[in-house]
Short mmCIF file of C-alpha atoms in Angstrom, two decimals:
data_model
loop_
_atom_site.label_atom_id
_atom_site.label_comp_id
_atom_site.label_asym_id
_atom_site.label_seq_id
_atom_site.Cartn_x
_atom_site.Cartn_y
_atom_site.Cartn_z
CA UNK X 1 97.66 -42.32 -75.00
CA UNK X 2 98.62 -41.28 -71.33
CA UNK X 3 96.58 -44.63 -69.81
CA UNK X 4 98.13 -46.56 -72.38
CA UNK X 5 101.80 -45.77 -70.98
CA UNK X 6 100.89 -45.80 -67.58
CA UNK X 7 99.59 -49.72 -67.51
CA UNK X 8 102.43 -50.70 -70.03
CA UNK X 9 104.45 -48.54 -66.68
CA UNK X 10 102.63 -50.83 -64.54
CA UNK X 11 103.18 -53.95 -66.04
CA UNK X 12 106.80 -53.80 -65.63
CA UNK X 13 107.06 -52.65 -62.09
CA UNK X 14 105.19 -55.62 -61.26
CA UNK X 15 107.56 -58.36 -63.64
CA UNK X 16 110.38 -56.09 -62.42
CA UNK X 17 109.30 -56.76 -58.34
CA UNK X 18 108.27 -60.79 -59.19
CA UNK X 19 111.92 -61.04 -60.79
CA UNK X 20 113.75 -59.28 -57.40
CA UNK X 21 112.25 -62.22 -55.27
CA UNK X 22 113.13 -64.76 -57.25
CA UNK X 23 116.69 -63.35 -58.00
CA UNK X 24 117.62 -62.93 -54.14
CA UNK X 25 115.65 -66.32 -53.09
CA UNK X 26 118.58 -68.36 -55.77
CA UNK X 27 121.17 -65.71 -54.38
CA UNK X 28 120.28 -67.33 -51.81
CA UNK X 29 119.76 -70.76 -52.60
CA UNK X 30 123.34 -70.08 -54.78
CA UNK X 31 121.84 -70.94 -57.42
CA UNK X 32 124.14 -68.34 -59.42
CA UNK X 33 123.62 -69.33 -63.18
CA UNK X 34 119.79 -69.04 -62.80
CA UNK X 35 120.43 -65.34 -61.08
CA UNK X 36 122.38 -64.34 -64.40
CA UNK X 37 119.58 -65.43 -66.22
CA UNK X 38 117.28 -64.07 -64.52
CA UNK X 39 119.19 -60.81 -64.23
CA UNK X 40 119.23 -61.26 -68.18
CA UNK X 41 115.42 -61.36 -67.97
CA UNK X 42 115.40 -57.85 -66.21
CA UNK X 43 117.45 -56.25 -68.66
CA UNK X 44 115.54 -57.35 -71.44
CA UNK X 45 112.06 -56.67 -70.24
CA UNK X 46 113.27 -53.18 -69.85
CA UNK X 47 114.29 -53.06 -72.49
CA UNK X 48 110.89 -54.07 -74.07
CA UNK X 49 109.39 -51.38 -71.67
CA UNK X 50 110.81 -48.87 -73.05
CA UNK X 51 110.39 -49.51 -76.82
CA UNK X 52 107.21 -50.17 -76.44
CA UNK X 53 106.48 -46.58 -74.87
CA UNK X 54 108.87 -44.39 -77.04
CA UNK X 55 106.65 -47.09 -80.11
CA UNK X 56 103.02 -45.37 -78.12
CA UNK X 57 104.80 -41.56 -78.41
CA UNK X 58 105.62 -42.30 -81.69
CA UNK X 59 102.79 -43.32 -83.25
CA UNK X 60 100.64 -40.81 -80.49
CA UNK X 61 103.15 -37.87 -82.26
CA UNK X 62 102.74 -38.77 -85.58
CA UNK X 63 98.58 -38.67 -85.38
CA UNK X 64 98.93 -35.37 -83.67
CA UNK X 65 101.20 -33.95 -85.91
CA UNK X 66 98.76 -35.34 -88.69
CA UNK X 67 95.72 -33.36 -87.20
CA UNK X 68 98.62 -30.14 -86.48
CA UNK X 69 96.60 -28.61 -89.68
CA UNK X 70 100.79 -28.20 -91.52
CA UNK X 71 101.59 -29.45 -94.91
CA UNK X 72 105.30 -29.43 -94.21
CA UNK X 73 107.83 -30.43 -97.37
CA UNK X 74 110.36 -31.45 -95.18
CA UNK X 75 111.83 -32.91 -99.19
CA UNK X 76 112.83 -28.75 -99.54
CA UNK X 77 115.16 -27.33 -97.68
CA UNK X 78 114.24 -25.14 -95.96
CA UNK X 79 110.95 -27.06 -95.22
CA UNK X 80 108.25 -25.31 -97.44
CA UNK X 81 104.71 -24.91 -95.71
CA UNK X 82 102.21 -25.13 -98.70
CA UNK X 83 98.52 -25.92 -99.14
CA UNK X 84 98.29 -25.63 -94.99
CA UNK X 85 95.29 -24.75 -93.20
CA UNK X 86 97.56 -22.52 -91.51
CA UNK X 87 99.07 -20.79 -94.72
CA UNK X 88 95.50 -20.77 -95.91
CA UNK X 89 94.93 -18.72 -93.04
CA UNK X 90 97.13 -15.98 -92.91
CA UNK X 91 95.87 -15.47 -96.86
CA UNK X 92 92.12 -14.70 -95.00
CA UNK X 93 93.51 -12.54 -91.77
CA UNK X 94 95.79 -10.63 -95.03
CA UNK X 95 92.81 -10.50 -97.51
CA UNK X 96 91.73 -8.63 -94.23
CA UNK X 97 94.26 -6.56 -93.77
CA UNK X 98 93.78 -5.49 -97.24
CA UNK X 99 90.17 -5.23 -97.32
CA UNK X 100 89.71 -3.17 -94.10
CA UNK X 101 92.38 -0.97 -95.74
CA UNK X 102 90.27 -0.34 -98.96
CA UNK X 103 87.28 0.18 -96.98
CA UNK X 104 88.89 2.61 -95.02
CA UNK X 105 90.61 4.76 -98.09
CA UNK X 106 87.55 4.82 -100.08
CA UNK X 107 85.23 5.77 -96.45
CA UNK X 108 87.65 8.85 -96.44
CA UNK X 109 88.24 9.19 -99.96
CA UNK X 110 83.76 9.87 -100.01
CA UNK X 111 84.18 12.38 -96.73
CA UNK X 112 88.21 14.40 -98.17
CA UNK X 113 85.00 14.65 -101.52
CA UNK X 114 81.84 15.38 -99.63
CA UNK X 115 83.30 18.12 -96.99
CA UNK X 116 84.02 21.01 -99.51
CA UNK X 117 80.45 20.47 -100.75
CA UNK X 118 79.39 20.95 -97.58
CA UNK X 119 81.30 23.95 -96.51
CA UNK X 120 80.88 25.87 -99.90
CA UNK X 121 76.83 25.57 -99.43
CA UNK X 122 76.99 26.55 -96.22
CA UNK X 123 79.37 29.47 -96.55
CA UNK X 124 77.47 30.33 -99.50
CA UNK X 125 73.82 30.06 -97.27
CA UNK X 126 75.10 32.08 -94.59
CA UNK X 127 75.81 35.28 -96.99
CA UNK X 128 72.58 34.50 -98.80
CA UNK X 129 71.11 35.06 -95.07
CA UNK X 130 73.15 38.13 -94.43
CA UNK X 131 71.74 39.03 -97.16
CA UNK X 132 68.31 38.26 -97.27
CA UNK X 133 68.15 40.19 -93.90
CA UNK X 134 69.38 43.53 -95.79
CA UNK X 135 66.09 43.00 -97.57
CA UNK X 136 63.72 42.30 -95.09
CA UNK X 137 64.56 45.17 -93.81
CA UNK X 138 64.35 46.97 -96.82
CA UNK X 139 67.92 47.47 -96.45
CA UNK X 140 68.90 47.17 -100.67
CA UNK X 141 68.91 48.56 -103.42
CA UNK X 142 66.71 47.58 -106.59
CA UNK X 143 70.51 46.75 -108.34
CA UNK X 144 71.31 44.78 -105.43
CA UNK X 145 68.18 43.03 -104.81
CA UNK X 146 68.52 41.38 -108.82
CA UNK X 147 72.20 40.78 -107.74
CA UNK X 148 70.33 38.36 -105.40
CA UNK X 149 67.87 37.46 -106.95
CA UNK X 150 70.63 35.89 -109.80
CA UNK X 151 72.17 34.40 -106.72
CA UNK X 152 69.58 32.58 -104.92
CA UNK X 153 68.72 30.85 -108.42
CA UNK X 154 72.49 29.76 -108.75
CA UNK X 155 72.73 28.54 -104.86
CA UNK X 156 69.85 26.58 -105.62
CA UNK X 157 70.98 25.12 -108.99
CA UNK X 158 74.37 23.85 -106.23
CA UNK X 159 71.63 22.67 -103.72
CA UNK X 160 70.30 20.61 -105.79
CA UNK X 161 73.60 19.23 -107.23
CA UNK X 162 75.75 19.38 -103.67
CA UNK X 163 72.66 17.45 -102.27
CA UNK X 164 72.65 15.14 -104.99
CA UNK X 165 76.28 13.84 -104.54
CA UNK X 166 76.21 14.18 -100.81
CA UNK X 167 73.49 11.57 -100.67
CA UNK X 168 75.26 9.73 -103.17
CA UNK X 169 78.78 9.86 -101.13
CA UNK X 170 76.81 9.08 -97.94
CA UNK X 171 75.18 5.97 -100.04
CA UNK X 172 78.74 4.60 -100.66
CA UNK X 173 79.59 5.49 -96.87
CA UNK X 174 77.61 2.79 -95.74
CA UNK X 175 77.66 0.68 -98.56
CA UNK X 176 81.64 0.00 -97.51
CA UNK X 177 80.67 -0.82 -94.41
CA UNK X 178 79.95 -4.40 -96.29
CA UNK X 179 83.62 -4.89 -95.37
CA UNK X 180 82.35 -5.97 -91.78
CA UNK X 181 80.70 -8.34 -92.57
CA UNK X 182 83.25 -10.01 -94.57
CA UNK X 183 85.91 -9.46 -93.07
CA UNK X 184 83.44 -11.25 -89.88
CA UNK X 185 83.27 -14.69 -91.58
CA UNK X 186 86.96 -14.93 -92.61
CA UNK X 187 87.36 -14.00 -89.17
CA UNK X 188 85.66 -16.88 -87.14
CA UNK X 189 86.65 -19.68 -89.80
CA UNK X 190 90.36 -18.33 -88.48
CA UNK X 191 89.11 -18.74 -85.52
CA UNK X 192 87.99 -21.93 -85.64
CA UNK X 193 91.02 -22.93 -86.92
CA UNK X 194 92.87 -21.45 -83.83
CA UNK X 195 91.57 -23.22 -81.47
CA UNK X 196 91.84 -27.14 -83.35
CA UNK X 197 95.46 -26.36 -83.10
CA UNK X 198 95.33 -25.47 -79.73
CA UNK X 199 93.92 -28.70 -78.72
CA UNK X 200 96.50 -30.64 -80.83
CA UNK X 201 99.28 -28.51 -79.20
CA UNK X 202 98.46 -29.28 -75.72
CA UNK X 203 97.78 -32.96 -77.13
CA UNK X 204 102.06 -32.49 -78.61
CA UNK X 205 102.74 -30.94 -75.25
CA UNK X 206 100.80 -33.74 -73.29
CA UNK X 207 103.13 -35.98 -75.30
CA UNK X 208 106.86 -34.38 -74.70
CA UNK X 209 106.07 -34.61 -71.13
CA UNK X 210 105.61 -38.05 -71.48
CA UNK X 211 109.03 -38.46 -73.16
CA UNK X 212 110.57 -36.48 -70.11
CA UNK X 213 108.86 -39.08 -67.20
CA UNK X 214 110.10 -41.95 -69.41
CA UNK X 215 113.67 -41.12 -70.00
CA UNK X 216 114.16 -38.66 -66.81
CA UNK X 217 114.70 -36.00 -68.94
CA UNK X 218 113.77 -32.36 -68.19
CA UNK X 219 116.21 -29.83 -66.01
CA UNK X 220 113.08 -28.23 -64.20
CA UNK X 221 114.93 -25.22 -62.71
CA UNK X 222 116.00 -24.48 -66.26
CA UNK X 223 112.42 -24.60 -67.49
CA UNK X 224 111.24 -21.96 -64.69
CA UNK X 225 114.05 -19.73 -65.82
CA UNK X 226 113.02 -19.90 -69.03
CA UNK X 227 109.52 -18.90 -68.31
CA UNK X 228 110.25 -15.88 -65.97
CA UNK X 229 112.76 -14.23 -68.99
CA UNK X 230 109.72 -14.38 -71.48
CA UNK X 231 107.57 -13.34 -69.30
CA UNK X 232 109.44 -10.00 -67.90
CA UNK X 233 109.79 -9.54 -71.76
CA UNK X 234 106.11 -9.64 -72.40
CA UNK X 235 105.73 -6.66 -69.98
CA UNK X 236 106.38 -4.18 -72.55
CA UNK X 237 106.12 -6.09 -75.67
CA UNK X 238 104.55 -4.73 -78.32
CA UNK X 239 101.22 -6.27 -78.84
CA UNK X 240 98.53 -4.48 -80.80
CA UNK X 241 95.13 -3.49 -79.49
CA UNK X 242 94.86 -4.89 -75.91
CA UNK X 243 91.90 -6.77 -75.43
CA UNK X 244 89.60 -7.18 -72.29
CA UNK X 245 91.33 -4.50 -70.88
CA UNK X 246 88.65 -2.71 -68.22
CA UNK X 247 89.32 -6.27 -66.37
CA UNK X 248 93.47 -6.14 -65.87
CA UNK X 249 94.85 -4.06 -64.19
CA UNK X 250 98.41 -3.71 -66.09
CA UNK X 251 96.78 -2.29 -68.34
CA UNK X 252 94.77 1.70 -69.55
CA UNK X 253 91.13 1.92 -70.39
CA UNK X 254 91.21 5.25 -71.14
CA UNK X 255 92.58 8.55 -72.38
CA UNK X 256 91.67 9.51 -68.85
CA UNK X 257 94.25 7.19 -67.38
CA UNK X 258 97.05 7.53 -69.39
CA UNK X 259 97.05 10.70 -68.12
CA UNK X 260 96.71 9.79 -64.51
CA UNK X 261 99.84 7.43 -65.21
CA UNK X 262 101.94 10.09 -66.81
CA UNK X 263 100.60 12.75 -64.38
CA UNK X 264 101.58 10.15 -61.37
CA UNK X 265 104.80 10.26 -62.81
CA UNK X 266 105.38 14.17 -63.15
CA UNK X 267 103.92 14.71 -66.76
CA UNK H 1 103.00 27.57 -82.83
CA UNK H 2 104.75 27.70 -85.64
CA UNK H 3 101.27 26.28 -87.63
CA UNK H 4 103.78 25.27 -90.56
CA UNK H 5 106.43 23.43 -88.68
CA UNK H 6 107.56 20.00 -90.43
CA UNK H 7 106.37 17.24 -88.81
CA UNK H 8 106.90 13.00 -89.44
CA UNK H 9 103.93 11.21 -88.86
CA UNK H 10 105.09 7.49 -88.65
CA UNK H 11 102.81 4.56 -88.95
CA UNK H 12 102.80 1.15 -90.26
CA UNK H 13 99.01 2.32 -91.70
CA UNK H 14 98.69 4.15 -94.47
CA UNK H 15 94.80 4.53 -93.28
CA UNK H 16 95.86 5.57 -89.69
CA UNK H 17 98.67 7.88 -91.33
CA UNK H 18 95.95 9.42 -93.18
CA UNK H 19 93.76 9.90 -89.86
CA UNK H 20 96.52 11.83 -88.43
CA UNK H 21 97.43 13.38 -91.59
CA UNK H 22 93.67 14.66 -92.07
CA UNK H 23 93.81 15.46 -88.18
CA UNK H 24 96.81 17.62 -88.09
CA UNK H 25 95.52 19.44 -91.67
CA UNK H 26 91.75 20.80 -89.49
CA UNK H 27 94.55 21.70 -86.69
CA UNK H 28 96.08 24.03 -89.31
CA UNK H 29 99.09 22.23 -89.77
CA UNK H 30 99.42 20.97 -93.81
CA UNK H 31 103.35 20.72 -93.56
CA UNK H 32 103.63 16.90 -93.02
CA UNK H 33 105.58 13.73 -93.82
CA UNK H 34 105.18 9.95 -93.80
CA UNK H 35 107.49 7.12 -92.93
CA UNK H 36 105.92 3.83 -92.31
CA UNK H 37 108.43 2.34 -89.69
CA UNK H 38 112.06 3.76 -87.47
CA UNK H 39 114.06 2.16 -90.50
CA UNK H 40 112.79 5.06 -92.27
CA UNK H 41 112.00 7.61 -90.15
CA UNK H 42 115.21 7.75 -88.92
CA UNK H 43 117.74 8.61 -91.67
CA UNK H 44 114.47 11.47 -93.06
CA UNK H 45 115.11 13.25 -89.32
CA UNK H 46 119.00 13.51 -88.68
CA UNK H 47 118.25 15.52 -92.47
CA UNK H 48 115.60 17.01 -92.63
CA UNK H 49 114.88 19.58 -90.04
CA UNK H 50 112.11 17.86 -87.89
CA UNK H 51 109.83 20.14 -85.55
CA UNK H 52 107.77 17.13 -84.17
CA UNK H 53 107.77 13.59 -84.65
CA UNK H 54 104.31 12.15 -84.39
CA UNK H 55 105.17 7.96 -84.45
CA UNK H 56 102.96 4.19 -83.85
CA UNK H 57 104.12 1.93 -81.76
CA UNK H 58 103.87 -1.44 -83.07
CA UNK H 59 105.93 -1.32 -86.25
CA UNK H 60 108.52 -4.11 -87.95
CA UNK H 61 111.58 -3.45 -88.57
CA UNK H 62 111.93 -0.89 -86.10
CA UNK H 63 109.27 0.20 -83.40
CA UNK H 64 107.90 2.80 -82.51
CA UNK H 65 109.92 3.33 -78.81
CA UNK H 66 113.04 1.48 -80.37
CA UNK H 67 112.52 5.00 -82.62
CA UNK H 68 111.96 7.53 -79.78
CA UNK H 69 115.66 6.21 -77.95
CA UNK H 70 117.60 6.94 -81.39
CA UNK H 71 116.17 10.02 -81.69
CA UNK H 72 116.74 10.97 -77.41
CA UNK H 73 120.04 9.50 -77.88
CA UNK H 74 120.98 11.42 -80.76
CA UNK H 75 122.86 15.04 -80.80
CA UNK H 76 120.94 17.06 -82.79
CA UNK H 77 117.37 15.46 -82.58
CA UNK H 78 117.75 15.07 -78.56
CA UNK H 79 115.21 17.65 -77.88
CA UNK H 80 112.88 16.91 -80.54
CA UNK H 81 108.82 16.51 -79.24
CA UNK H 82 107.81 13.45 -79.57
CA UNK H 83 103.88 12.33 -79.68
CA UNK H 84 103.26 8.89 -79.41
CA UNK H 85 99.72 7.57 -80.82
CA UNK H 86 100.08 3.76 -79.82
CA UNK H 87 97.00 1.02 -79.41
CA UNK H 88 99.23 -0.42 -76.87
CA UNK H 89 97.97 1.06 -73.79
CA UNK H 90 100.18 -1.70 -70.69
CA UNK H 91 101.10 0.63 -67.82
CA UNK H 92 104.33 -0.92 -68.54
CA UNK H 93 104.92 0.51 -71.67
CA UNK H 94 103.40 3.80 -70.48
CA UNK H 95 106.32 3.95 -68.39
CA UNK H 96 109.01 2.98 -70.57
CA UNK H 97 108.09 5.46 -73.20
CA UNK H 98 107.69 8.29 -70.40
CA UNK H 99 111.39 7.06 -69.05
CA UNK H 100 112.93 7.01 -72.58
CA UNK H 101 111.37 10.93 -73.23
CA UNK H 102 107.82 10.94 -74.44
CA UNK H 103 106.09 14.44 -74.88
CA UNK H 104 102.48 13.02 -74.93
CA UNK H 105 101.07 9.74 -75.53
CA UNK H 106 97.58 9.07 -76.66
CA UNK H 107 96.48 5.18 -77.23
CA UNK H 108 93.76 4.65 -80.14
CA UNK H 109 91.68 4.81 -80.65
CA UNK H 110 91.49 8.39 -80.43
CA UNK H 111 89.18 12.05 -80.70
CA UNK H 112 90.23 14.67 -83.21
CA UNK H 113 90.20 16.59 -79.06
CA UNK H 114 92.20 14.12 -77.86
CA UNK H 115 94.89 14.54 -80.44
CA UNK H 116 95.16 18.43 -80.32
CA UNK H 117 95.19 18.60 -76.21
CA UNK H 118 98.11 16.90 -75.75
CA UNK H 119 99.79 18.64 -79.17
CA UNK H 120 98.85 21.90 -77.18
CA UNK H 121 100.38 20.78 -74.09
CA UNK H 122 103.48 19.18 -76.09
CA UNK H 123 103.71 23.33 -77.41
CA UNK H 124 102.61 24.96 -74.48
CA UNK H 125 105.68 23.74 -72.48
CA UNK H 126 107.87 23.05 -75.75
CA UNK H 127 107.03 27.61 -75.70
#
């Protein structure tokens, strides 16, 4: 694409030079009619050049948009994006949020259910151990012993029911972790899409750059100022968990570093 | 420390609210209430004699940092202890939160121990 446009540019410049030489000759020879014809040729050639370049760019732009994984229905106002890969990716990511939330809730449900069982069994075992110690020290009356005898019976029953329930919950908690596999597959698919979109975006940006080149547009100072603004804003903008925190100087990697930073600020 | 104090937990993810609620309950605080972003939280705080605010940073609607600033700017709420529990870990963000008057800052993922330490520290200071 870039090479093609450069070719057009080169041809145009060569023609321009040729005409300019001829024009000087004609003017020196006082051949004004031919000179004016030449000027017309130059103007025509310049228009031709711009048309060709714009045509090439438009075709490139069209291809890039078609490749862009977005189906925009322009007949609607505002345009609706439907059935596109991007739309599909949003659905997939929402699915990840949904399924991870469900897994987290079910896991917590199971822990909430298991915790009192474990606590009750522990408390009863503690009491029985103290009673058992009294029995071993022969400090127990026959009546107390009969009570202990029944209580141990009851406790063994509770143990069987309780540990069965606990085992079941543990197993269910493990099963709940299956979300990792499902979300992993979805996320990998979305990552692939993002890579494709990035590639297409880069070619779009390159083409936009060429439009600026051919038409001589583009306010550099303004653009730089705008970029700076975005950069400053990004410093404190919320973005969720930081990636590669350990390698980044502007990010803390642990709670200890947060505490250090805060204490250096007088906290 | 009054274990029965009224606490507001603000996070847009219900699972995170539940985790924090459970941890607080284990620490003996059971008078907890929930909101899913700053916009819902602020009117609750204004009308609800809360004694402690635990908030996330990154939320739709009104973010935690804006909620913190709104709390500090409100005459009635300005001295409310605020603990930020967030995945936001940029130095500039922590500095911004400190300057806005946060009382503690815990980065996610966090441990029960870290949460307890920060809460103890806040109430040691507030008294």
